[in-house]
Amino acid sequence: MGKAERTRKFITEKTAPLFNQKGYAGTSLTDMTDATGLTKGSIYGNFADKDEVALAAFDYNMSALIEQVRIRQASERTASGKLKAFMDVYRDGLQSPVLSNGCPIVNAGSEADDTHVKLNERVNDALGRWHKSISAIIQQGKMQGEFRESVNSTGFASLMIAMIEGGFTLSKISGDKSYLDQALDQLERLIETKLRR
């Protein structure tokens, strides 16, 4: 990795938490220079503009989140275990470096939907990949006989994401983890009673 690549990586790692916490509009150049210890010229010598830094920060945050899920799922052999691994990442998320400032999908998506086309595209792509991943796990469970054939994989994936994100967001806003715990507990019951044979 060359010096320019190392500098871009450093800037991205240092600014990613800022963009997730403060949002695109709320993260100023001063915030970026304070977080990195670099000058404006150093930042914009490595990125074309703030948009490019924000996109790199979102990609970084999503990669870190995906890695947490991958680690949790690695030891799981069943489809229900893999679904619960997604849930566990969020259950522990308020203490996690990636999720402590909120979910990157919700944070970036709520701001970018009307104001930042490229970021909104990235958010929608990330949400689509998450949805496909959950649907594929459910399909796997159906093929292996763990889940009922009648289960609508895409419909359950949508419900699962909505419950995780809703509970997580309410807990983050209120400072009360019970919203998330109740949503995830209910989701676990749904996996046991509606998915499993």
Short mmCIF file of C-alpha atoms in Angstrom, two decimals:
data_model
loop_
_atom_site.label_atom_id
_atom_site.label_comp_id
_atom_site.label_asym_id
_atom_site.label_seq_id
_atom_site.Cartn_x
_atom_site.Cartn_y
_atom_site.Cartn_z
CA MET A 1 0.00 0.00 0.00
CA GLY A 2 1.46 3.33 -1.08
CA LYS A 3 1.55 6.54 0.95
CA ALA A 4 -1.53 7.99 -0.78
CA GLU A 5 -3.54 4.83 -0.12
CA ARG A 6 -2.43 4.78 3.53
CA THR A 7 -3.43 8.43 3.93
CA ARG A 8 -6.87 7.83 2.35
CA LYS A 9 -7.37 4.84 4.64
CA PHE A 10 -6.34 6.89 7.68
CA ILE A 11 -8.71 9.75 6.77
CA THR A 12 -11.55 7.29 6.17
CA GLU A 13 -11.00 5.45 9.47
CA LYS A 14 -10.88 8.70 11.45
CA THR A 15 -13.86 10.36 9.78
CA ALA A 16 -16.17 7.32 9.54
CA PRO A 17 -17.42 7.62 13.15
CA LEU A 18 -18.01 11.36 12.64
CA PHE A 19 -20.16 10.89 9.56
CA ASN A 20 -22.13 8.13 11.29
CA GLN A 21 -22.70 10.27 14.38
CA LYS A 22 -23.11 13.77 12.94
CA GLY A 23 -24.31 12.97 9.43
CA TYR A 24 -23.19 14.41 6.14
CA ALA A 25 -24.46 17.95 6.74
CA GLY A 26 -23.35 17.97 10.38
CA THR A 27 -19.76 16.92 9.73
CA SER A 28 -17.69 19.97 8.99
CA LEU A 29 -14.24 20.32 7.51
CA THR A 30 -13.06 21.40 10.97
CA ASP A 31 -14.44 18.15 12.39
CA MET A 32 -12.48 16.24 9.77
CA THR A 33 -9.23 18.13 10.36
CA ASP A 34 -9.62 17.77 14.15
CA ALA A 35 -10.26 14.01 13.87
CA THR A 36 -7.36 13.36 11.53
CA GLY A 37 -4.87 16.00 12.63
CA LEU A 38 -4.42 16.81 8.94
CA THR A 39 -4.90 20.05 7.08
CA LYS A 40 -7.71 20.82 4.66
CA GLY A 41 -5.18 20.51 1.83
CA SER A 42 -4.13 17.04 3.02
CA ILE A 43 -7.73 15.84 3.14
CA TYR A 44 -8.74 17.32 -0.18
CA GLY A 45 -5.44 16.28 -1.72
CA ASN A 46 -6.58 12.71 -1.18
CA PHE A 47 -10.32 13.11 -1.80
CA ALA A 48 -11.99 15.23 -4.47
CA ASP A 49 -14.52 16.70 -2.05
CA LYS A 50 -16.59 16.10 1.07
CA ASP A 51 -18.93 13.82 -0.89
CA GLU A 52 -16.10 11.45 -1.66
CA VAL A 53 -15.02 11.37 2.01
CA ALA A 54 -18.63 10.70 3.08
CA LEU A 55 -18.97 7.81 0.61
CA ALA A 56 -15.69 6.29 1.77
CA ALA A 57 -16.79 6.69 5.41
CA PHE A 58 -20.12 4.97 4.73
CA ASP A 59 -18.36 2.11 2.92
CA TYR A 60 -15.94 1.78 5.84
CA ASN A 61 -18.75 1.70 8.41
CA MET A 62 -20.66 -0.90 6.41
CA SER A 63 -17.57 -3.06 5.96
CA ALA A 64 -16.96 -3.01 9.72
CA LEU A 65 -20.59 -3.94 10.40
CA ILE A 66 -20.52 -6.76 7.83
CA GLU A 67 -17.31 -8.07 9.38
CA GLN A 68 -18.95 -8.19 12.82
CA VAL A 69 -21.85 -10.18 11.37
CA ARG A 70 -19.47 -12.50 9.50
CA ILE A 71 -17.52 -13.24 12.69
CA ARG A 72 -20.72 -13.99 14.63
CA GLN A 73 -22.09 -16.22 11.87
CA ALA A 74 -18.85 -18.16 11.34
CA SER A 75 -19.51 -20.55 14.21
CA GLU A 76 -23.20 -21.05 13.39
CA ARG A 77 -24.22 -24.18 11.50
CA THR A 78 -27.98 -23.69 11.38
CA ALA A 79 -30.01 -21.12 9.49
CA SER A 80 -31.74 -20.02 12.69
CA GLY A 81 -28.32 -19.59 14.33
CA LYS A 82 -27.18 -17.41 11.45
CA LEU A 83 -30.30 -15.25 11.70
CA LYS A 84 -29.80 -14.89 15.44
CA ALA A 85 -26.17 -13.87 14.81
CA PHE A 86 -27.46 -10.82 12.89
CA MET A 87 -29.65 -10.01 15.86
CA ASP A 88 -26.82 -10.45 18.36
CA VAL A 89 -24.65 -7.91 16.53
CA TYR A 90 -27.40 -5.33 17.03
CA ARG A 91 -28.24 -6.52 20.56
CA ASP A 92 -24.65 -5.73 21.55
CA GLY A 93 -24.49 -2.78 19.16
CA LEU A 94 -24.91 0.11 21.55
CA GLN A 95 -21.50 -0.84 22.99
CA SER A 96 -19.93 -1.63 19.60
CA PRO A 97 -17.60 0.89 17.93
CA VAL A 98 -19.50 0.55 14.66
CA LEU A 99 -23.04 0.84 16.03
CA SER A 100 -22.52 2.99 19.13
CA ASN A 101 -23.47 6.09 17.13
CA GLY A 102 -26.36 4.33 15.40
CA CYS A 103 -26.75 2.07 12.41
CA PRO A 104 -24.94 3.41 9.32
CA ILE A 105 -27.87 2.41 7.09
CA VAL A 106 -30.46 4.32 9.12
CA ASN A 107 -28.21 7.27 9.89
CA ALA A 108 -27.01 7.82 6.33
CA GLY A 109 -30.33 6.81 4.78
CA SER A 110 -32.46 9.21 6.81
CA GLU A 111 -30.27 12.11 5.76
CA ALA A 112 -29.36 11.14 2.21
CA ASP A 113 -32.76 10.21 0.85
CA ASP A 114 -33.49 13.76 -0.31
CA THR A 115 -30.10 15.45 -0.31
CA HIS A 116 -27.28 13.18 -1.42
CA VAL A 117 -28.03 10.97 -4.42
CA LYS A 118 -24.80 8.96 -4.44
CA LEU A 119 -24.92 8.27 -0.71
CA ASN A 120 -28.59 7.29 -1.00
CA GLU A 121 -27.64 4.82 -3.74
CA ARG A 122 -24.97 3.28 -1.48
CA VAL A 123 -27.44 3.02 1.40
CA ASN A 124 -30.04 1.34 -0.80
CA ASP A 125 -27.42 -1.05 -2.13
CA ALA A 126 -26.35 -1.97 1.43
CA LEU A 127 -29.96 -2.47 2.49
CA GLY A 128 -30.59 -4.63 -0.58
CA ARG A 129 -27.55 -6.80 0.16
CA TRP A 130 -28.66 -7.23 3.78
CA HIS A 131 -32.17 -8.21 2.64
CA LYS A 132 -30.78 -10.71 0.10
CA SER A 133 -28.47 -12.20 2.72
CA ILE A 134 -31.32 -12.81 5.17
CA SER A 135 -33.56 -14.17 2.41
CA ALA A 136 -30.79 -16.55 1.32
CA ILE A 137 -30.33 -17.83 4.89
CA ILE A 138 -34.08 -18.48 5.13
CA GLN A 139 -34.02 -20.26 1.77
CA GLN A 140 -31.09 -22.36 3.02
CA GLY A 141 -33.09 -23.26 6.12
CA LYS A 142 -36.03 -24.31 3.95
CA MET A 143 -33.84 -26.50 1.73
CA GLN A 144 -32.24 -28.15 4.76
CA GLY A 145 -35.62 -28.87 6.33
CA GLU A 146 -35.08 -26.53 9.28
CA PHE A 147 -37.71 -23.99 8.18
CA ARG A 148 -41.20 -24.48 6.80
CA GLU A 149 -41.52 -24.51 3.02
CA SER A 150 -44.49 -22.10 3.22
CA VAL A 151 -42.39 -19.28 4.69
CA ASN A 152 -42.10 -16.21 2.49
CA SER A 153 -38.34 -15.62 2.62
CA THR A 154 -38.35 -12.07 1.31
CA GLY A 155 -41.31 -11.06 3.45
CA PHE A 156 -39.72 -12.42 6.62
CA ALA A 157 -36.41 -10.73 5.71
CA SER A 158 -38.24 -7.39 5.43
CA LEU A 159 -39.95 -7.95 8.79
CA MET A 160 -36.66 -8.92 10.43
CA ILE A 161 -34.84 -5.82 9.19
CA ALA A 162 -37.73 -3.57 10.22
CA MET A 163 -37.83 -5.04 13.74
CA ILE A 164 -34.06 -4.87 14.21
CA GLU A 165 -33.74 -1.32 12.89
CA GLY A 166 -36.88 -0.09 14.64
CA GLY A 167 -35.88 -1.48 18.02
CA PHE A 168 -32.30 -0.34 17.65
CA THR A 169 -33.30 3.18 16.60
CA LEU A 170 -35.82 3.59 19.43
CA SER A 171 -33.24 2.37 21.95
CA LYS A 172 -30.64 4.76 20.56
CA ILE A 173 -33.04 7.71 20.66
CA SER A 174 -34.40 7.00 24.14
CA GLY A 175 -31.30 5.58 25.78
CA ASP A 176 -33.52 2.65 26.83
CA LYS A 177 -32.26 -0.71 25.57
CA SER A 178 -35.57 -2.40 26.38
CA TYR A 179 -37.02 -1.33 23.01
CA LEU A 180 -34.35 -3.30 21.19
CA ASP A 181 -34.46 -6.23 23.61
CA GLN A 182 -38.23 -6.55 23.25
CA ALA A 183 -38.07 -6.37 19.45
CA LEU A 184 -35.30 -8.98 19.27
CA ASP A 185 -36.98 -11.26 21.81
CA GLN A 186 -40.18 -11.12 19.75
CA LEU A 187 -38.19 -11.78 16.58
CA GLU A 188 -36.60 -14.85 18.19
CA ARG A 189 -40.08 -16.12 19.07
CA LEU A 190 -41.17 -15.59 15.46
CA ILE A 191 -38.17 -17.57 14.21
CA GLU A 192 -39.07 -20.42 16.56
CA THR A 193 -42.84 -20.39 15.93
CA LYS A 194 -43.23 -19.18 12.33
CA LEU A 195 -40.06 -20.34 10.58
CA ARG A 196 -38.95 -23.52 12.29
CA ARG A 197 -40.67 -26.82 11.56
#
